Amino acid sequence: METIQAKVSKRLLSKADRLFTGTLDGRIIEILQNARRAGATEVTITNERGLVTVRDNGRGIDDFAKLLDLGDSDWDQAMEEAEDPAGVGIFCLAPRKLTICSNGKKIVITKDGWTGKPVELTEVGDSGKGTVLTFADEPWELSQVKRHAVFSGMKVIVDGKTCPQEPFVSSRAALYPELGCRIEVRGRDHLNQWHNQWRGSYFCDTVMVNFHGQVIKSTYKPVTEDLVFLVDMTGDPTGIRMMLPARTQLIENKAFKALKAAIEKEAYRFIQKRGSHALPYEEYKRAAELGIKLPEAEPTYDVGTLSGDTPEPIGVTMPKDFPLSKCYQIGQRLLDEDESCDANIHLLAALGQFKEPFVPVSISRIYDGYSWAKLPTVDKVEVKLGKELRQDYLWTQVLVAVQSIKITAHTSGGKVFESGVAMAVLTPEVTERPWGGSDRVYVTPEAREQLSTSDIWYHLGGWSEDGDTYETQEYQVEEQLEAFWSSIIGPGEYLRSKISGSVEGIKGSWDKVTIDTDRTVVITYKDGSEKTLKSPYIARKES
Ligand SMILES: Nc1ncnc2c1ncn2[C@@H]1O[C@H](COP(=O)(O)OP(=O)(O)OP(=O)(O)O)[C@@H](O)[C@H]1O
Ligand SMILES: [Mg+2]
């Protein structure tokens, strides 16, 4: 029987320098990692005339052959189980000329040496403890080395200056011996500057694994809250593996699944310790399944049944200390049947007058299940309109002025809230839509004084992203509204309100304001004094 067998081709050697991305960060990581694996507690880096020298106080190199053996390592069994060395790291320096002194021996690896040409090993007598590497590179500046040194557990000195050393996690971290790591949960804004400089994406990098100084990021969000999970490898045997050779990504193996399960538990424990939360009901139940009893989520709701911010709908207020249990939600059936029920319930609450408060609220469906999220409902809404005064296509809907509007809301508790209001919205049945799919926004003449442009604009479609700036569009709506009102209130009242509107700018208590054909304004104050305001043009002509 013919057999074949997997093997490593020598051709790979000639491409070994491309196993790495060729970045300076990558080289710093690999060389610091080797020093640490050799048991070094201190690494000294010096930059001099285009050469970088890295000296460690580790146990030194026993077998130089292993160094240049692509894929082989000479660390002990414990290292094998904890760190899974790949035996390729030193090739990040290929094809540079590299001199290594260790344990009284020295080699100089040149271009060909990296791809298989025999390299001479010379005796140098006493070379001191540890290993010294010298190679040509751009300067290894402190600013770039320190992020790789800070969590490495070693003292690293660059051109005489010591890099900061910090623990990756605090004493609050929970130990997971079977995974060879400790896990600490933090709020996304509770990381220090060293964690943050490793974080690429503020939103995605939710898991940060400190692999002895090198931080590998991953995305896992077991709960709906902005948490970051710090995983600090202890150096004990672990099944957690990273993609080789650069270790920039976690491998999705069995241990990774176990890590995710541990992270999920820690997330809920973190929230349990803190006490309060706003988690969806599903996650509250999941915590219970994991044996972690949480309190119910803090009541989370918006007052009113409309939302949006370009522009905002008119505000609904909740009296101080008013209990949520006395508020109303829109009943599901009503929501399904009546397209404009949310607008009319909101407008009734915002504009109506009641003996006892009518406060509708909106609660996200994710909270369904919590005891506080079950409220009495509004099950029916009626809108009664007075005589129509005028209608016009305005902005993107139809604006209709009517003599009066009354909205009535029937609730599950049998209570009825009814009031006259200045605005309501109706979505016509498809068959009776003379203006296409537009809503009809109804206003009474009082709306002109009572409501702001944006209160009405909200229901007319609001700001359009495809058009002008917000202010410009708002101004356009205002103009159109003015024209609309002028025809309802009559030209006399329109003129009166225009002129009288401008006296609001006068300070002090005045008695009378006159204006003559020259546009000269005379203000007579209550104390008898007078102020004359002439147009500058007229004033110049007179002098
Ligand atoms: N600073 C050092 N001190 C002692 N031995 C070293 C040092 N650097 C490298 N070695 C030896 O050279 C071998 C090869 O190093 P290399 O970085 O290429 O691979 P590795 O560290 O085993 O695996 P990895 O691919 O994960 O880096 C190591 O296994 C180790 O025996
Ligand atoms: Mg290595």
Coordinates of C-alpha atoms and ligand atoms in Angstrom, one line a residue:
M1 CA 0.0 0.0 0.0
E2 CA 1.3 3.4 -0.9
T3 CA 1.3 5.9 2.0
I4 CA 2.0 9.6 2.2
Q5 CA 2.7 11.7 5.3
A6 CA 2.3 15.3 6.3
K7 CA 5.6 17.2 6.7
V8 CA 7.0 20.7 6.7
S9 CA 8.6 21.7 3.5
K10 CA 11.8 23.6 3.5
R11 CA 10.2 26.1 1.2
L12 CA 8.3 27.4 4.2
L13 CA 11.6 28.5 5.7
S14 CA 12.2 30.9 2.8
K15 CA 8.8 32.5 3.5
A16 CA 9.2 32.5 7.3
D17 CA 9.5 36.3 7.5
R18 CA 6.0 36.6 6.1
L19 CA 4.5 34.5 8.9
F20 CA 4.3 37.9 10.7
T21 CA 2.8 41.1 9.6
G22 CA 6.1 42.8 9.8
T23 CA 5.1 45.5 12.3
L24 CA 7.3 46.8 15.1
D25 CA 4.6 46.0 17.6
G26 CA 4.7 42.3 16.5
R27 CA 8.5 42.1 17.0
I28 CA 8.3 43.7 20.4
I29 CA 5.6 41.2 21.5
E30 CA 7.6 38.2 20.3
I31 CA 10.9 39.2 21.8
L32 CA 9.5 40.2 25.2
Q33 CA 7.5 37.0 25.2
N34 CA 10.7 34.9 24.8
A35 CA 12.4 36.7 27.6
R36 CA 9.5 36.1 29.9
R37 CA 9.2 32.5 29.0
A38 CA 12.9 32.1 29.8
G39 CA 12.0 33.3 33.3
A40 CA 13.4 36.8 32.9
T41 CA 12.3 39.4 35.5
E42 CA 14.1 42.3 33.8
V43 CA 14.6 43.2 30.1
T44 CA 16.9 46.1 29.1
I45 CA 16.4 47.6 25.6
T46 CA 18.9 50.0 24.1
N47 CA 18.8 51.9 20.8
E48 CA 22.1 52.9 19.3
R49 CA 23.1 53.8 15.8
G50 CA 20.4 51.9 14.1
L51 CA 20.9 48.8 16.2
V52 CA 18.5 47.5 18.9
T53 CA 19.9 45.4 21.7
V54 CA 17.6 43.4 24.0
R55 CA 19.1 41.9 27.1
D56 CA 17.2 39.6 29.4
N57 CA 18.1 38.0 32.7
G58 CA 16.4 34.7 32.0
R59 CA 17.9 31.2 32.0
G60 CA 19.6 31.6 28.6
I61 CA 19.5 29.4 25.5
D62 CA 20.5 25.8 25.9
D63 CA 20.0 24.6 22.3
F64 CA 20.6 27.2 19.6
A65 CA 19.4 24.6 17.1
K66 CA 15.9 24.8 18.5
L67 CA 16.0 28.6 18.1
L68 CA 16.3 28.3 14.3
D69 CA 14.0 25.3 14.0
L70 CA 10.8 26.6 12.5
G71 CA 8.1 25.0 14.5
D72 CA 10.1 23.6 17.4
S73 CA 10.5 25.0 20.9
D74 CA 12.7 24.2 23.8
W75 CA 10.5 25.4 26.7
D76 CA 9.5 22.9 29.4
Q77 CA 6.2 20.9 29.6
A78 CA 4.5 23.4 31.9
M79 CA 5.1 26.1 29.4
E80 CA 3.8 23.9 26.6
E81 CA 0.5 23.4 28.5
A82 CA 0.1 27.0 29.6
E83 CA 1.1 28.9 26.5
D84 CA 1.2 26.6 23.5
P85 CA 4.4 27.9 22.0
A86 CA 4.5 27.6 18.2
G87 CA 8.2 27.7 17.7
V88 CA 8.2 30.4 15.1
G89 CA 8.5 33.7 17.1
I90 CA 12.1 34.5 16.5
F91 CA 11.5 34.4 12.7
C92 CA 9.7 37.8 13.1
L93 CA 13.3 39.2 12.9
A94 CA 14.0 37.5 9.5
P95 CA 15.7 38.4 7.2
R96 CA 17.5 40.9 9.5
K97 CA 21.0 40.3 10.6
L98 CA 20.7 39.0 14.2
T99 CA 23.4 38.4 16.7
I100 CA 22.6 36.3 19.8
C101 CA 24.8 35.7 22.8
S102 CA 23.7 33.3 25.5
N103 CA 25.3 30.8 27.9
G104 CA 28.8 31.6 26.6
K105 CA 27.9 31.1 23.0
K106 CA 27.3 33.4 20.1
I107 CA 25.7 33.1 16.6
V108 CA 25.3 35.6 13.8
I109 CA 22.3 34.9 11.6
T110 CA 22.3 36.6 8.2
K111 CA 19.9 36.5 5.4
D112 CA 20.8 33.0 4.2
G113 CA 21.0 31.8 7.7
W114 CA 17.3 32.4 8.1
T115 CA 16.5 30.1 5.2
G116 CA 18.7 27.1 5.9
K117 CA 22.3 27.9 5.4
P118 CA 24.4 26.6 8.3
V119 CA 25.2 29.2 10.9
E120 CA 28.4 29.0 12.9
L121 CA 28.2 28.8 16.7
T122 CA 31.2 30.4 18.4
E123 CA 32.4 30.3 22.0
V124 CA 32.7 33.7 23.7
G125 CA 33.6 32.7 27.2
D126 CA 31.5 34.2 30.0
S127 CA 28.6 36.2 28.4
G128 CA 26.8 36.9 31.7
K129 CA 23.3 35.6 32.7
G130 CA 20.5 35.5 30.2
T131 CA 20.3 36.3 26.5
V132 CA 21.4 39.3 24.4
L133 CA 19.9 39.9 20.9
T134 CA 21.3 42.6 18.6
F135 CA 19.7 43.5 15.3
A136 CA 19.0 46.4 12.9
D137 CA 15.6 48.0 13.4
E138 CA 14.0 51.3 13.8
P139 CA 14.3 52.5 17.4
W140 CA 12.2 50.6 20.0
E141 CA 11.0 53.8 21.7
L142 CA 9.7 53.7 25.2
S143 CA 6.3 55.1 24.0
Q144 CA 5.8 52.0 21.8
V145 CA 7.3 49.4 24.1
K146 CA 5.4 50.4 27.3
R147 CA 2.0 49.2 26.2
H148 CA 3.5 45.7 25.6
A149 CA 5.4 45.8 28.9
V150 CA 2.8 47.1 31.2
F151 CA 0.9 43.9 31.8
S152 CA 3.8 41.5 31.2
G153 CA 4.9 41.2 34.8
M154 CA 8.5 42.0 33.9
K155 CA 10.5 45.2 34.5
V156 CA 11.3 46.6 31.1
I157 CA 13.8 49.4 30.7
V158 CA 14.2 51.4 27.4
D159 CA 17.3 53.6 27.1
G160 CA 17.5 53.9 30.8
K161 CA 13.8 54.6 31.4
T162 CA 11.6 52.0 33.2
C163 CA 8.2 51.2 31.7
P164 CA 5.1 51.3 34.0
Q165 CA 4.0 47.9 35.4
E166 CA 0.3 47.4 36.3
P167 CA -1.8 44.4 37.4
F168 CA -4.3 43.6 34.6
V169 CA -7.0 42.8 37.1
S170 CA -7.7 43.7 40.7
S171 CA -8.1 41.4 43.7
R172 CA -11.8 41.3 42.9
A173 CA -11.1 39.0 39.9
A174 CA -12.6 35.5 40.2
L175 CA -10.2 32.6 39.7
Y176 CA -11.1 29.8 37.2
P177 CA -8.3 27.3 37.8
E178 CA -9.7 24.9 35.1
L179 CA -9.3 27.6 32.5
G180 CA -6.0 29.0 33.8
C181 CA -7.4 32.5 34.2
R182 CA -8.9 35.1 36.4
I183 CA -12.0 37.0 35.3
E184 CA -13.0 40.5 36.3
V185 CA -16.1 42.4 35.2
R186 CA -15.9 46.2 34.8
G187 CA -18.2 48.9 33.6
R188 CA -17.0 50.0 30.2
D189 CA -15.9 53.3 31.6
H190 CA -14.0 51.8 34.5
L191 CA -10.9 50.7 32.7
N192 CA -7.5 52.4 33.2
Q193 CA -5.5 54.1 30.5
W194 CA -3.5 50.9 29.9
H195 CA -6.5 48.8 29.2
N196 CA -7.9 51.6 27.0
Q197 CA -4.8 51.8 24.8
W198 CA -5.3 48.2 23.9
R199 CA -9.0 48.7 23.1
G200 CA -9.6 49.2 19.4
S201 CA -13.3 49.4 19.3
Y202 CA -15.1 50.9 22.3
F203 CA -18.2 48.9 21.5
C204 CA -17.0 45.6 20.2
D205 CA -14.0 44.8 22.3
T206 CA -15.9 43.5 25.3
V207 CA -13.5 40.7 26.2
M208 CA -9.9 41.5 26.8
V209 CA -7.5 38.5 27.4
N210 CA -4.2 39.4 28.9
F211 CA -1.9 36.7 27.5
H212 CA 1.1 37.7 29.7
G213 CA 1.4 41.2 28.4
Q214 CA -0.2 40.7 25.0
V215 CA -3.9 41.6 25.0
I216 CA -6.2 39.8 22.7
K217 CA -9.7 41.2 22.1
S218 CA -12.9 39.5 21.4
T219 CA -16.6 40.3 21.3
Y220 CA -19.1 38.6 23.6
K221 CA -22.1 40.3 25.2
P222 CA -24.0 37.9 27.5
V223 CA -26.0 40.8 29.0
T224 CA -27.6 44.0 27.7
E225 CA -25.3 46.3 29.5
D226 CA -22.0 48.0 28.7
L227 CA -19.6 45.6 30.5
V228 CA -16.0 44.7 29.7
F229 CA -14.6 41.3 30.8
L230 CA -10.9 41.3 31.7
V231 CA -9.4 37.8 31.5
D232 CA -5.9 37.5 33.0
M233 CA -4.1 34.3 32.1
T234 CA -2.4 32.9 35.3
G235 CA 0.3 30.8 33.6
D236 CA -1.4 27.5 34.7
P237 CA -2.4 24.9 32.1
T238 CA -5.2 26.1 29.9
G239 CA -7.2 25.0 26.9
I240 CA -7.6 28.6 25.8
R241 CA -5.8 29.0 22.5
M242 CA -5.0 31.8 20.2
M243 CA -4.6 31.8 16.5
L244 CA -0.9 31.4 15.6
P245 CA 1.6 32.7 15.1
A246 CA 0.7 36.3 16.1
R247 CA -2.0 35.5 18.7
T248 CA -4.3 38.3 17.8
Q249 CA -7.5 36.2 17.9
L250 CA -9.0 33.5 20.2
I251 CA -9.7 30.1 18.8
E252 CA -13.3 29.0 19.2
N253 CA -12.6 25.7 20.9
K254 CA -14.1 23.9 23.9
A255 CA -12.2 26.0 26.4
F256 CA -13.5 29.2 24.7
K257 CA -17.0 28.0 25.2
A258 CA -16.3 27.3 28.8
L259 CA -14.7 30.8 29.1
K260 CA -17.9 32.3 27.6
A261 CA -20.0 30.4 30.1
A262 CA -17.7 31.7 33.0
I263 CA -18.0 35.2 31.6
E264 CA -21.7 35.0 31.5
K265 CA -21.9 33.9 35.2
E266 CA -19.5 36.6 36.2
A267 CA -21.5 39.2 34.4
Y268 CA -24.7 38.3 36.4
R269 CA -22.7 38.1 39.6
F270 CA -21.3 41.6 39.0
I271 CA -24.8 42.9 38.5
Q272 CA -26.1 41.0 41.6
K273 CA -23.4 42.6 43.7
R274 CA -24.1 46.0 42.4
G275 CA -27.8 45.5 43.2
S276 CA -29.9 47.4 40.7
H277 CA -30.1 46.9 36.9
A278 CA -32.2 47.5 33.8
L279 CA -31.9 44.1 32.2
P280 CA -34.6 42.6 29.9
Y281 CA -36.9 40.1 31.6
E282 CA -35.3 37.3 29.6
E283 CA -31.9 38.0 31.1
Y284 CA -33.4 38.3 34.6
K285 CA -34.8 34.8 34.0
R286 CA -31.5 33.5 32.6
A287 CA -29.7 34.7 35.8
A288 CA -32.1 32.7 37.9
E289 CA -31.4 29.7 35.7
L290 CA -27.8 30.0 36.5
G291 CA -28.6 30.2 40.2
I292 CA -28.1 33.9 40.5
K293 CA -31.0 35.7 42.0
L294 CA -31.4 39.3 40.9
P295 CA -33.9 41.9 42.0
E296 CA -36.4 42.9 39.3
A297 CA -35.1 45.5 36.9
E298 CA -35.5 49.2 37.9
P299 CA -38.8 50.4 36.4
T300 CA -37.7 51.8 33.0
Y301 CA -40.2 53.8 31.0
D302 CA -40.8 57.0 29.0
V303 CA -43.6 59.3 30.0
G304 CA -46.0 59.8 27.0
T305 CA -46.5 57.4 24.1
L306 CA -44.6 59.3 21.4
S307 CA -40.9 59.7 21.0
G308 CA -38.5 61.3 18.6
D309 CA -36.2 64.3 18.6
T310 CA -36.4 65.9 15.2
P311 CA -38.4 67.6 16.5
E312 CA -39.5 66.2 19.9
P313 CA -43.2 65.7 20.4
I314 CA -45.0 68.0 22.9
G315 CA -44.1 66.9 26.4
V316 CA -46.4 64.9 28.8
T317 CA -45.6 65.5 32.4
M318 CA -45.8 63.1 35.3
P319 CA -46.7 64.8 38.6
K320 CA -44.0 64.5 41.2
D321 CA -44.1 61.2 43.2
F322 CA -46.9 59.9 41.0
P323 CA -46.8 56.1 41.2
L324 CA -46.1 54.2 38.0
S325 CA -48.8 51.7 38.9
K326 CA -51.4 54.5 38.3
C327 CA -50.1 55.2 34.8
Y328 CA -51.5 53.7 31.6
Q329 CA -50.0 51.7 28.8
I330 CA -51.6 51.3 25.4
G331 CA -53.4 48.0 25.2
Q332 CA -52.0 45.6 22.6
R333 CA -55.3 45.3 20.7
L334 CA -55.7 49.0 20.4
L335 CA -52.1 49.3 19.1
D336 CA -52.9 46.7 16.4
E337 CA -56.2 48.3 15.4
D338 CA -55.7 52.0 15.6
E339 CA -52.6 53.5 13.8
S340 CA -52.9 56.9 15.5
C341 CA -53.9 55.8 19.0
D342 CA -50.4 56.6 20.3
A343 CA -50.6 60.2 19.0
N344 CA -54.1 60.8 20.4
I345 CA -53.4 59.3 23.8
H346 CA -50.2 61.4 24.0
L347 CA -52.0 64.6 22.9
L348 CA -54.9 64.0 25.2
A349 CA -52.4 63.7 28.1
A350 CA -50.3 66.7 27.0
L351 CA -53.1 69.1 26.2
G352 CA -56.2 67.9 28.1
Q353 CA -57.6 69.0 31.5
F354 CA -58.5 66.4 34.0
K355 CA -59.6 66.1 37.6
E356 CA -57.1 63.4 38.3
P357 CA -53.8 63.0 36.4
F358 CA -53.9 61.0 33.1
V359 CA -50.3 59.8 32.6
P360 CA -49.7 57.4 29.7
V361 CA -46.2 55.8 29.6
S362 CA -44.3 53.6 27.2
I363 CA -42.4 50.6 28.4
S364 CA -40.3 48.5 26.0
R365 CA -41.5 45.0 25.4
I366 CA -38.2 43.6 26.7
Y367 CA -39.6 44.4 30.2
D368 CA -42.7 42.3 29.8
G369 CA -42.8 39.9 32.7
Y370 CA -41.6 42.2 35.5
S371 CA -44.4 42.9 38.0
W372 CA -44.0 46.7 37.6
A373 CA -44.3 46.5 33.8
K374 CA -47.9 45.3 34.0
L375 CA -50.1 48.5 34.0
P376 CA -53.7 49.3 33.4
T377 CA -54.3 49.9 29.7
V378 CA -56.0 52.3 27.4
D379 CA -58.2 50.1 25.3
K380 CA -60.2 52.6 23.2
V381 CA -59.7 56.1 21.9
E382 CA -62.3 58.3 20.3
V383 CA -61.8 61.6 18.6
K384 CA -64.7 64.0 18.1
L385 CA -64.3 66.8 15.6
G386 CA -66.2 70.1 15.3
K387 CA -67.0 72.0 12.1
E388 CA -64.2 72.0 9.6
L389 CA -62.7 75.5 8.8
R390 CA -60.0 74.7 6.3
Q391 CA -57.7 72.0 5.1
D392 CA -54.5 72.1 3.2
Y393 CA -51.7 69.8 2.3
L394 CA -48.9 71.0 4.6
W395 CA -45.3 69.7 4.7
T396 CA -46.0 65.9 4.3
Q397 CA -49.5 65.5 5.7
V398 CA -52.8 67.2 5.6
L399 CA -53.5 69.9 8.2
V400 CA -57.2 70.5 9.0
A401 CA -58.5 73.3 11.1
V402 CA -61.7 72.5 13.0
Q403 CA -63.8 74.4 15.4
S404 CA -63.2 72.0 18.3
I405 CA -61.6 68.6 19.1
K406 CA -62.5 66.2 21.9
I407 CA -60.5 63.1 22.7
T408 CA -61.8 60.3 24.9
A409 CA -59.7 57.5 26.3
H410 CA -61.4 54.4 27.8
T411 CA -59.2 52.4 30.2
S412 CA -59.1 48.8 31.4
G413 CA -60.1 49.9 34.9
G414 CA -63.3 51.4 33.6
K415 CA -62.1 55.0 33.9
V416 CA -62.7 57.4 31.1
F417 CA -60.5 60.4 30.5
E418 CA -62.1 63.0 28.2
S419 CA -61.1 66.5 27.3
G420 CA -61.1 69.2 24.7
V421 CA -57.7 69.5 23.1
A422 CA -56.0 71.7 20.5
M423 CA -54.7 68.9 18.3
A424 CA -55.4 65.3 17.2
V425 CA -54.3 63.0 14.5
L426 CA -56.3 60.6 12.4
T427 CA -55.0 58.1 9.9
P428 CA -57.7 57.7 7.3
E429 CA -58.8 54.3 6.1
V430 CA -57.0 53.4 2.9
T431 CA -60.2 53.7 0.8
E432 CA -61.0 57.2 1.9
R433 CA -57.6 58.8 1.5
P434 CA -58.0 61.7 -0.8
W435 CA -54.5 62.8 -0.2
G436 CA -52.8 59.5 -0.7
G437 CA -51.4 57.9 2.5
S438 CA -51.2 61.1 4.5
D439 CA -52.3 61.5 8.0
R440 CA -54.7 64.2 8.9
V441 CA -53.5 66.5 11.6
Y442 CA -56.5 68.4 13.2
V443 CA -56.0 71.6 15.0
T444 CA -58.4 74.1 16.6
P445 CA -57.9 77.9 16.3
E446 CA -56.5 77.8 19.9
A447 CA -53.6 75.7 18.7
R448 CA -52.2 78.8 17.1
E449 CA -51.4 80.3 20.5
Q450 CA -51.1 77.1 22.5
L451 CA -48.7 75.1 20.4
S452 CA -45.3 75.8 19.0
T453 CA -44.3 75.2 15.4
S454 CA -42.4 72.1 16.4
D455 CA -45.3 70.7 18.3
I456 CA -47.3 70.7 15.1
W457 CA -44.4 69.9 12.8
Y458 CA -43.8 66.7 14.7
H459 CA -47.1 65.4 13.4
L460 CA -46.7 66.8 9.9
G461 CA -43.7 64.5 9.3
G462 CA -40.9 66.4 11.1
W463 CA -37.4 67.1 9.8
S464 CA -36.4 65.4 6.6
E465 CA -32.8 64.2 6.4
D466 CA -32.8 64.7 2.7
G467 CA -33.6 68.4 2.8
D468 CA -32.1 71.6 4.3
T469 CA -30.8 72.1 7.8
Y470 CA -33.2 71.7 10.8
E471 CA -33.5 75.4 11.3
T472 CA -34.2 76.1 7.6
Q473 CA -36.9 73.5 7.5
E474 CA -38.5 74.6 10.7
Y475 CA -38.6 78.2 9.3
Q476 CA -40.3 76.9 6.1
V477 CA -43.0 75.1 8.2
E478 CA -43.5 78.2 10.3
E479 CA -44.1 80.2 7.1
Q480 CA -46.6 77.7 5.8
L481 CA -48.3 77.6 9.1
E482 CA -48.6 81.4 9.2
A483 CA -50.2 81.4 5.8
F484 CA -52.6 78.6 6.9
W485 CA -53.6 80.5 10.1
S486 CA -54.1 83.8 8.3
S487 CA -56.9 82.5 6.2
I488 CA -58.7 81.0 9.2
I489 CA -58.5 83.9 11.6
G490 CA -59.0 86.5 8.9
P491 CA -56.7 89.2 7.6
G492 CA -57.5 91.7 10.4
E493 CA -56.8 89.4 13.2
Y494 CA -53.7 88.1 11.4
L495 CA -52.3 91.7 11.1
R496 CA -53.2 92.5 14.7
S497 CA -51.4 89.5 16.0
K498 CA -48.4 90.1 13.8
I499 CA -48.0 93.7 15.0
S500 CA -48.9 93.0 18.7
G501 CA -46.6 90.1 18.7
S502 CA -43.6 92.4 18.2
V503 CA -44.2 94.5 21.4
E504 CA -43.1 91.5 23.5
G505 CA -39.5 92.8 23.0
I506 CA -40.2 96.0 25.0
K507 CA -38.6 96.1 28.4
G508 CA -40.3 97.8 31.4
S509 CA -43.9 98.5 32.0
W510 CA -45.3 100.5 29.1
D511 CA -48.7 102.0 28.5
K512 CA -48.9 102.8 24.8
V513 CA -47.0 102.2 21.7
T514 CA -47.6 104.3 18.5
I515 CA -46.1 104.0 15.1
D516 CA -46.4 106.6 12.3
T517 CA -45.9 106.5 8.5
D518 CA -42.2 107.2 8.9
R519 CA -42.1 104.0 10.9
T520 CA -41.1 106.0 14.0
V521 CA -42.1 104.2 17.1
V522 CA -43.0 106.1 20.3
I523 CA -43.3 104.1 23.5
T524 CA -45.1 105.8 26.4
Y525 CA -44.3 104.2 29.8
K526 CA -46.7 104.0 32.7
D527 CA -44.6 106.6 34.6
G528 CA -45.3 109.1 31.9
S529 CA -41.8 109.0 30.2
E530 CA -41.5 108.5 26.5
K531 CA -39.0 106.8 24.2
T532 CA -38.8 107.6 20.5
L533 CA -37.3 105.1 18.1
K534 CA -36.6 106.6 14.7
S535 CA -35.5 104.6 11.7
P536 CA -31.8 105.4 11.2
Y537 CA -32.6 106.2 7.6
I538 CA -35.1 108.9 8.5
A539 CA -32.9 110.2 11.3
R540 CA -30.1 110.8 8.8
K541 CA -32.4 112.6 6.3
E542 CA -33.6 115.0 9.0
S543 CA -30.1 116.1 10.1
Ligands
LIG1 N1 15.3 35.0 25.2 C1 15.3 33.6 25.2 N2 15.9 33.0 26.3 C2 16.0 31.6 26.3 N3 15.6 30.9 25.2 C3 15.1 31.4 24.1 C4 14.9 32.9 24.1 N4 14.4 33.2 22.9 C5 14.2 32.0 22.3 N5 14.6 31.0 23.0 C6 14.6 29.6 22.6 O1 14.4 29.5 21.2 C7 13.2 28.7 20.9 C8 12.5 29.3 19.7 O2 12.0 30.6 20.0 P1 10.7 31.1 19.2 O3 10.4 32.4 19.7 O4 11.1 31.1 17.8 O5 9.6 30.1 19.5 P2 8.8 29.8 20.8 O6 8.9 30.9 21.7 O7 9.1 28.4 21.2 O8 7.3 29.8 20.2 P3 6.5 31.0 19.7 O9 6.3 30.8 18.2 O10 5.2 30.9 20.4 O11 7.2 32.2 19.9 C9 12.4 28.8 22.1 O12 11.6 27.6 22.3 C10 13.5 28.8 23.2 O13 13.9 27.5 23.5
MG2 MG 8.7 32.9 21.1

